[in-house]
């Protein structure tokens, strides 16, 4: 579904991505975690063609949608117009399918997107990306600014689309615990290189990953959460 | 009293042509952040092309439509040169449009000659509140109202209009949604060309237009557009009417034409006022 090999991206002389390889299969939900400045946003910007790679290959089967870092809505336009513009490349511009999964968006569909709270804007950003009926969706910071209950809600919808329609998901998260809970597999990126990858459960038990991303807590907490999501 | 009415109506009509030029500035600036200095050129091409097509025997209606299409095509062409290369900084694009506007003089003289051209659209005058008013002035006002209404509908109701607004509001997000902001920028240039061309078509019957008439229209249109921070067509319309009426009154009562001077002073005043009030201008240039 999504296959990235040896991807190199430079900003001037600075190397932001240095031979990154990554794979997300059909119906898979994969996390990408890493510290600030590791190159996560650069990677998704390369996927959507906004930054041009200096080397490597990107293969996407089908349509990719990208929920950008920092929401990036069309502030002067209404929520509904934002959603409809998400479907620019697809034929179905009816936002009702999004209102079904995110009823709050339906309630505020006439409001200017710029007048919403940060969390509400994030929901619009996710909704707009889903309007493209993507085969792969890359979400740059899902939980940013959202109340935990909203994150859980969104995550449930995404998981549903993931299992029902086989939509592949690449989830970028600062909150590594959340990411490991939601995704079967994860990649850890540091300074433009993938430094660890594998089963989320195993990664969260690895001492280095736990120290860097889970506040030093390995094992049990996350495991119980993982079991819950697996059910 | 009757001369006041005559000056007022004529000022509003002239203001309408400034408004059309201004809306072209706004249209292009909103989507591309480029101030298109060739905006007056579109008016010259629209007016001169109509006049010369009529002379070659084309009927009214067709001549105007062909002239508008030429202005739109010229807009597209200037757009391609000014913003066609991805990553051109807006300031470079601005300079390119300035260069093209000056370069266009040569082409205009070659095609249309160096003498002012004019034609008649609506014949004669009519009595309005005790004043004799050219019928053409009412044509100008009517067409401007309709054009503004159509623009409003285009941006408020159509998908492409929304996409243009999206590119103006967040080109990065527009790209992520699959919209091509460069292509939208070219569309804006074409529409801006048609709007400028329309101003020329409307004004030529009352003010003969020659190759170098662009600066008067461009300066006035730009001053009006500045009124709305180069972003709001409706505020630009207001600015244009203020300009047109003040110039007409000064011309009528003082007895000389100070169009450019009035426009420049007003523009300066607005810029100083805006700069003092908000940092908007600074942000938009940055
Ligand atoms: N437009 C740019 N021009 C120059 N350098 C950039 C640009 N964007 C990012 N960088 C650099 O590339 C590196 C990776 O940045 P990136 O935004 O991809 O990190 P990130 O992993 O998304 O970080 P964060 O978690 O803070 O969002 C950083 O060192 C950053 O300074
Ligand atoms: Mg980032």
JSON list of N, CA and C in Angstrom, two decimals, chain A residues 45 48-50 66 68 72-77 81 84-89 93 128, chain B residues 157 159-160 162-163 165-170 172-180 184:
[
{"chain": "A", "resi": 45, "resn": "UNK", "atom": "N", "xyz": [5.42, 15.04, 4.30]},
{"chain": "A", "resi": 45, "resn": "UNK", "atom": "CA", "xyz": [5.41, 16.05, 3.24]},
{"chain": "A", "resi": 45, "resn": "UNK", "atom": "C", "xyz": [6.02, 15.49, 1.96]},
{"chain": "A", "resi": 48, "resn": "UNK", "atom": "N", "xyz": [3.36, 13.31, 0.30]},
{"chain": "A", "resi": 48, "resn": "UNK", "atom": "CA", "xyz": [2.32, 14.03, -0.46]},
{"chain": "A", "resi": 48, "resn": "UNK", "atom": "C", "xyz": [2.90, 14.96, -1.50]},
{"chain": "A", "resi": 49, "resn": "UNK", "atom": "N", "xyz": [4.20, 14.89, -1.71]},
{"chain": "A", "resi": 49, "resn": "UNK", "atom": "CA", "xyz": [4.79, 15.61, -2.83]},
{"chain": "A", "resi": 49, "resn": "UNK", "atom": "C", "xyz": [5.05, 17.09, -2.59]},
{"chain": "A", "resi": 50, "resn": "UNK", "atom": "N", "xyz": [4.93, 17.52, -1.34]},
{"chain": "A", "resi": 50, "resn": "UNK", "atom": "CA", "xyz": [5.16, 18.94, -1.06]},
{"chain": "A", "resi": 50, "resn": "UNK", "atom": "C", "xyz": [6.66, 19.23, -0.96]},
{"chain": "A", "resi": 66, "resn": "UNK", "atom": "N", "xyz": [-3.45, 13.41, 3.65]},
{"chain": "A", "resi": 66, "resn": "UNK", "atom": "CA", "xyz": [-2.45, 13.85, 4.63]},
{"chain": "A", "resi": 66, "resn": "UNK", "atom": "C", "xyz": [-3.11, 14.85, 5.57]},
{"chain": "A", "resi": 68, "resn": "UNK", "atom": "N", "xyz": [-2.24, 17.46, 7.92]},
{"chain": "A", "resi": 68, "resn": "UNK", "atom": "CA", "xyz": [-0.96, 18.13, 8.18]},
{"chain": "A", "resi": 68, "resn": "UNK", "atom": "C", "xyz": [-0.80, 18.54, 9.65]},
{"chain": "A", "resi": 72, "resn": "UNK", "atom": "N", "xyz": [-3.98, 23.49, 9.63]},
{"chain": "A", "resi": 72, "resn": "UNK", "atom": "CA", "xyz": [-3.94, 24.06, 8.27]},
{"chain": "A", "resi": 72, "resn": "UNK", "atom": "C", "xyz": [-5.29, 24.07, 7.58]},
{"chain": "A", "resi": 73, "resn": "UNK", "atom": "N", "xyz": [-6.28, 24.63, 8.22]},
{"chain": "A", "resi": 73, "resn": "UNK", "atom": "CA", "xyz": [-7.59, 24.73, 7.58]},
{"chain": "A", "resi": 73, "resn": "UNK", "atom": "C", "xyz": [-7.66, 25.97, 6.70]},
{"chain": "A", "resi": 74, "resn": "UNK", "atom": "N", "xyz": [-8.72, 26.02, 5.89]},
{"chain": "A", "resi": 74, "resn": "UNK", "atom": "CA", "xyz": [-9.03, 27.23, 5.14]},
{"chain": "A", "resi": 74, "resn": "UNK", "atom": "C", "xyz": [-9.89, 28.09, 6.05]},
{"chain": "A", "resi": 75, "resn": "UNK", "atom": "N", "xyz": [-9.24, 29.02, 6.75]},
{"chain": "A", "resi": 75, "resn": "UNK", "atom": "CA", "xyz": [-9.87, 29.70, 7.88]},
{"chain": "A", "resi": 75, "resn": "UNK", "atom": "C", "xyz": [-11.12, 30.48, 7.50]},
{"chain": "A", "resi": 76, "resn": "UNK", "atom": "N", "xyz": [-11.11, 31.10, 6.30]},
{"chain": "A", "resi": 76, "resn": "UNK", "atom": "CA", "xyz": [-12.25, 31.95, 5.93]},
{"chain": "A", "resi": 76, "resn": "UNK", "atom": "C", "xyz": [-13.45, 31.14, 5.45]},
{"chain": "A", "resi": 77, "resn": "UNK", "atom": "N", "xyz": [-13.22, 29.88, 5.16]},
{"chain": "A", "resi": 77, "resn": "UNK", "atom": "CA", "xyz": [-14.32, 29.08, 4.61]},
{"chain": "A", "resi": 77, "resn": "UNK", "atom": "C", "xyz": [-15.02, 28.31, 5.72]},
{"chain": "A", "resi": 81, "resn": "UNK", "atom": "N", "xyz": [-17.37, 23.74, 3.61]},
{"chain": "A", "resi": 81, "resn": "UNK", "atom": "CA", "xyz": [-16.53, 24.00, 2.43]},
{"chain": "A", "resi": 81, "resn": "UNK", "atom": "C", "xyz": [-15.15, 23.37, 2.60]},
{"chain": "A", "resi": 84, "resn": "UNK", "atom": "N", "xyz": [-15.64, 19.77, 1.79]},
{"chain": "A", "resi": 84, "resn": "UNK", "atom": "CA", "xyz": [-15.87, 19.53, 0.37]},
{"chain": "A", "resi": 84, "resn": "UNK", "atom": "C", "xyz": [-14.59, 19.70, -0.46]},
{"chain": "A", "resi": 85, "resn": "UNK", "atom": "N", "xyz": [-13.75, 20.64, -0.06]},
{"chain": "A", "resi": 85, "resn": "UNK", "atom": "CA", "xyz": [-12.51, 20.83, -0.81]},
{"chain": "A", "resi": 85, "resn": "UNK", "atom": "C", "xyz": [-11.55, 19.66, -0.61]},
{"chain": "A", "resi": 86, "resn": "UNK", "atom": "N", "xyz": [-11.74, 18.92, 0.49]},
{"chain": "A", "resi": 86, "resn": "UNK", "atom": "CA", "xyz": [-10.92, 17.72, 0.69]},
{"chain": "A", "resi": 86, "resn": "UNK", "atom": "C", "xyz": [-11.17, 16.69, -0.40]},
{"chain": "A", "resi": 87, "resn": "UNK", "atom": "N", "xyz": [-12.33, 16.79, -1.05]},
{"chain": "A", "resi": 87, "resn": "UNK", "atom": "CA", "xyz": [-12.70, 15.81, -2.08]},
{"chain": "A", "resi": 87, "resn": "UNK", "atom": "C", "xyz": [-12.35, 16.31, -3.48]},
{"chain": "A", "resi": 88, "resn": "UNK", "atom": "N", "xyz": [-11.45, 17.28, -3.58]},
{"chain": "A", "resi": 88, "resn": "UNK", "atom": "CA", "xyz": [-11.10, 17.87, -4.89]},
{"chain": "A", "resi": 88, "resn": "UNK", "atom": "C", "xyz": [-10.77, 16.81, -5.92]},
{"chain": "A", "resi": 89, "resn": "UNK", "atom": "N", "xyz": [-10.03, 15.78, -5.50]},
{"chain": "A", "resi": 89, "resn": "UNK", "atom": "CA", "xyz": [-9.60, 14.79, -6.48]},
{"chain": "A", "resi": 89, "resn": "UNK", "atom": "C", "xyz": [-10.54, 13.58, -6.58]},
{"chain": "A", "resi": 93, "resn": "UNK", "atom": "N", "xyz": [-18.45, 14.58, -3.36]},
{"chain": "A", "resi": 93, "resn": "UNK", "atom": "CA", "xyz": [-18.21, 15.79, -2.57]},
{"chain": "A", "resi": 93, "resn": "UNK", "atom": "C", "xyz": [-19.25, 15.96, -1.47]},
{"chain": "A", "resi": 128, "resn": "UNK", "atom": "N", "xyz": [-11.58, 16.44, 6.62]},
{"chain": "A", "resi": 128, "resn": "UNK", "atom": "CA", "xyz": [-11.25, 16.89, 5.27]},
{"chain": "A", "resi": 128, "resn": "UNK", "atom": "C", "xyz": [-10.39, 15.85, 4.56]},
{"chain": "B", "resi": 157, "resn": "UNK", "atom": "N", "xyz": [-20.59, 30.52, -4.19]},
{"chain": "B", "resi": 157, "resn": "UNK", "atom": "CA", "xyz": [-21.40, 29.35, -4.47]},
{"chain": "B", "resi": 157, "resn": "UNK", "atom": "C", "xyz": [-20.69, 28.25, -5.25]},
{"chain": "B", "resi": 159, "resn": "UNK", "atom": "N", "xyz": [-17.69, 25.63, -6.62]},
{"chain": "B", "resi": 159, "resn": "UNK", "atom": "CA", "xyz": [-16.60, 24.82, -6.07]},
{"chain": "B", "resi": 159, "resn": "UNK", "atom": "C", "xyz": [-15.24, 25.41, -6.45]},
{"chain": "B", "resi": 160, "resn": "UNK", "atom": "N", "xyz": [-15.12, 25.85, -7.71]},
{"chain": "B", "resi": 160, "resn": "UNK", "atom": "CA", "xyz": [-13.86, 26.44, -8.16]},
{"chain": "B", "resi": 160, "resn": "UNK", "atom": "C", "xyz": [-13.61, 27.76, -7.42]},
{"chain": "B", "resi": 162, "resn": "UNK", "atom": "N", "xyz": [-14.54, 28.46, -4.42]},
{"chain": "B", "resi": 162, "resn": "UNK", "atom": "CA", "xyz": [-14.08, 28.08, -3.07]},
{"chain": "B", "resi": 162, "resn": "UNK", "atom": "C", "xyz": [-12.61, 27.65, -3.12]},
{"chain": "B", "resi": 163, "resn": "UNK", "atom": "N", "xyz": [-12.26, 26.95, -4.18]},
{"chain": "B", "resi": 163, "resn": "UNK", "atom": "CA", "xyz": [-10.87, 26.49, -4.30]},
{"chain": "B", "resi": 163, "resn": "UNK", "atom": "C", "xyz": [-9.93, 27.68, -4.44]},
{"chain": "B", "resi": 165, "resn": "UNK", "atom": "N", "xyz": [-10.44, 30.63, -3.11]},
{"chain": "B", "resi": 165, "resn": "UNK", "atom": "CA", "xyz": [-10.34, 31.16, -1.76]},
{"chain": "B", "resi": 165, "resn": "UNK", "atom": "C", "xyz": [-9.41, 30.29, -0.91]},
{"chain": "B", "resi": 166, "resn": "UNK", "atom": "N", "xyz": [-9.52, 28.98, -1.10]},
{"chain": "B", "resi": 166, "resn": "UNK", "atom": "CA", "xyz": [-8.67, 28.07, -0.35]},
{"chain": "B", "resi": 166, "resn": "UNK", "atom": "C", "xyz": [-7.19, 28.34, -0.63]},
{"chain": "B", "resi": 167, "resn": "UNK", "atom": "N", "xyz": [-6.86, 28.56, -1.90]},
{"chain": "B", "resi": 167, "resn": "UNK", "atom": "CA", "xyz": [-5.47, 28.84, -2.26]},
{"chain": "B", "resi": 167, "resn": "UNK", "atom": "C", "xyz": [-5.01, 30.15, -1.64]},
{"chain": "B", "resi": 168, "resn": "UNK", "atom": "N", "xyz": [-5.94, 31.10, -1.54]},
{"chain": "B", "resi": 168, "resn": "UNK", "atom": "CA", "xyz": [-5.60, 32.37, -0.94]},
{"chain": "B", "resi": 168, "resn": "UNK", "atom": "C", "xyz": [-5.37, 32.20, 0.56]},
{"chain": "B", "resi": 169, "resn": "UNK", "atom": "N", "xyz": [-6.20, 31.37, 1.18]},
{"chain": "B", "resi": 169, "resn": "UNK", "atom": "CA", "xyz": [-6.15, 31.25, 2.62]},
{"chain": "B", "resi": 169, "resn": "UNK", "atom": "C", "xyz": [-5.02, 30.33, 3.08]},
{"chain": "B", "resi": 170, "resn": "UNK", "atom": "N", "xyz": [-4.76, 29.26, 2.37]},
{"chain": "B", "resi": 170, "resn": "UNK", "atom": "CA", "xyz": [-3.70, 28.34, 2.79]},
{"chain": "B", "resi": 170, "resn": "UNK", "atom": "C", "xyz": [-3.24, 27.48, 1.62]},
{"chain": "B", "resi": 172, "resn": "UNK", "atom": "N", "xyz": [-0.62, 25.76, 1.13]},
{"chain": "B", "resi": 172, "resn": "UNK", "atom": "CA", "xyz": [-0.05, 24.46, 1.52]},
{"chain": "B", "resi": 172, "resn": "UNK", "atom": "C", "xyz": [-1.15, 23.42, 1.67]},
{"chain": "B", "resi": 173, "resn": "UNK", "atom": "N", "xyz": [-2.20, 23.81, 2.44]},
{"chain": "B", "resi": 173, "resn": "UNK", "atom": "CA", "xyz": [-3.31, 22.88, 2.64]},
{"chain": "B", "resi": 173, "resn": "UNK", "atom": "C", "xyz": [-4.03, 22.62, 1.32]},
{"chain": "B", "resi": 174, "resn": "UNK", "atom": "N", "xyz": [-4.10, 23.64, 0.47]},
{"chain": "B", "resi": 174, "resn": "UNK", "atom": "CA", "xyz": [-4.75, 23.45, -0.83]},
{"chain": "B", "resi": 174, "resn": "UNK", "atom": "C", "xyz": [-4.01, 22.36, -1.60]},
{"chain": "B", "resi": 175, "resn": "UNK", "atom": "N", "xyz": [-2.69, 22.42, -1.57]},
{"chain": "B", "resi": 175, "resn": "UNK", "atom": "CA", "xyz": [-1.90, 21.40, -2.28]},
{"chain": "B", "resi": 175, "resn": "UNK", "atom": "C", "xyz": [-2.18, 20.02, -1.72]},
{"chain": "B", "resi": 176, "resn": "UNK", "atom": "N", "xyz": [-2.25, 19.93, -0.39]},
{"chain": "B", "resi": 176, "resn": "UNK", "atom": "CA", "xyz": [-2.49, 18.63, 0.22]},
{"chain": "B", "resi": 176, "resn": "UNK", "atom": "C", "xyz": [-3.85, 18.07, -0.21]},
{"chain": "B", "resi": 177, "resn": "UNK", "atom": "N", "xyz": [-4.81, 18.96, -0.46]},
{"chain": "B", "resi": 177, "resn": "UNK", "atom": "CA", "xyz": [-6.12, 18.48, -0.89]},
{"chain": "B", "resi": 177, "resn": "UNK", "atom": "C", "xyz": [-6.14, 18.18, -2.38]},
{"chain": "B", "resi": 178, "resn": "UNK", "atom": "N", "xyz": [-5.02, 18.38, -3.05]},
{"chain": "B", "resi": 178, "resn": "UNK", "atom": "CA", "xyz": [-4.95, 18.05, -4.46]},
{"chain": "B", "resi": 178, "resn": "UNK", "atom": "C", "xyz": [-5.21, 19.23, -5.37]},
{"chain": "B", "resi": 179, "resn": "UNK", "atom": "N", "xyz": [-5.46, 20.40, -4.78]},
{"chain": "B", "resi": 179, "resn": "UNK", "atom": "CA", "xyz": [-5.66, 21.59, -5.60]},
{"chain": "B", "resi": 179, "resn": "UNK", "atom": "C", "xyz": [-4.28, 22.10, -6.02]},
{"chain": "B", "resi": 180, "resn": "UNK", "atom": "N", "xyz": [-4.17, 22.55, -7.25]},
{"chain": "B", "resi": 180, "resn": "UNK", "atom": "CA", "xyz": [-2.88, 23.05, -7.72]},
{"chain": "B", "resi": 180, "resn": "UNK", "atom": "C", "xyz": [-2.87, 24.57, -7.64]},
{"chain": "B", "resi": 184, "resn": "UNK", "atom": "N", "xyz": [-4.43, 27.57, -10.11]},
{"chain": "B", "resi": 184, "resn": "UNK", "atom": "CA", "xyz": [-5.46, 28.49, -9.61]},
{"chain": "B", "resi": 184, "resn": "UNK", "atom": "C", "xyz": [-4.98, 29.94, -9.77]}
]
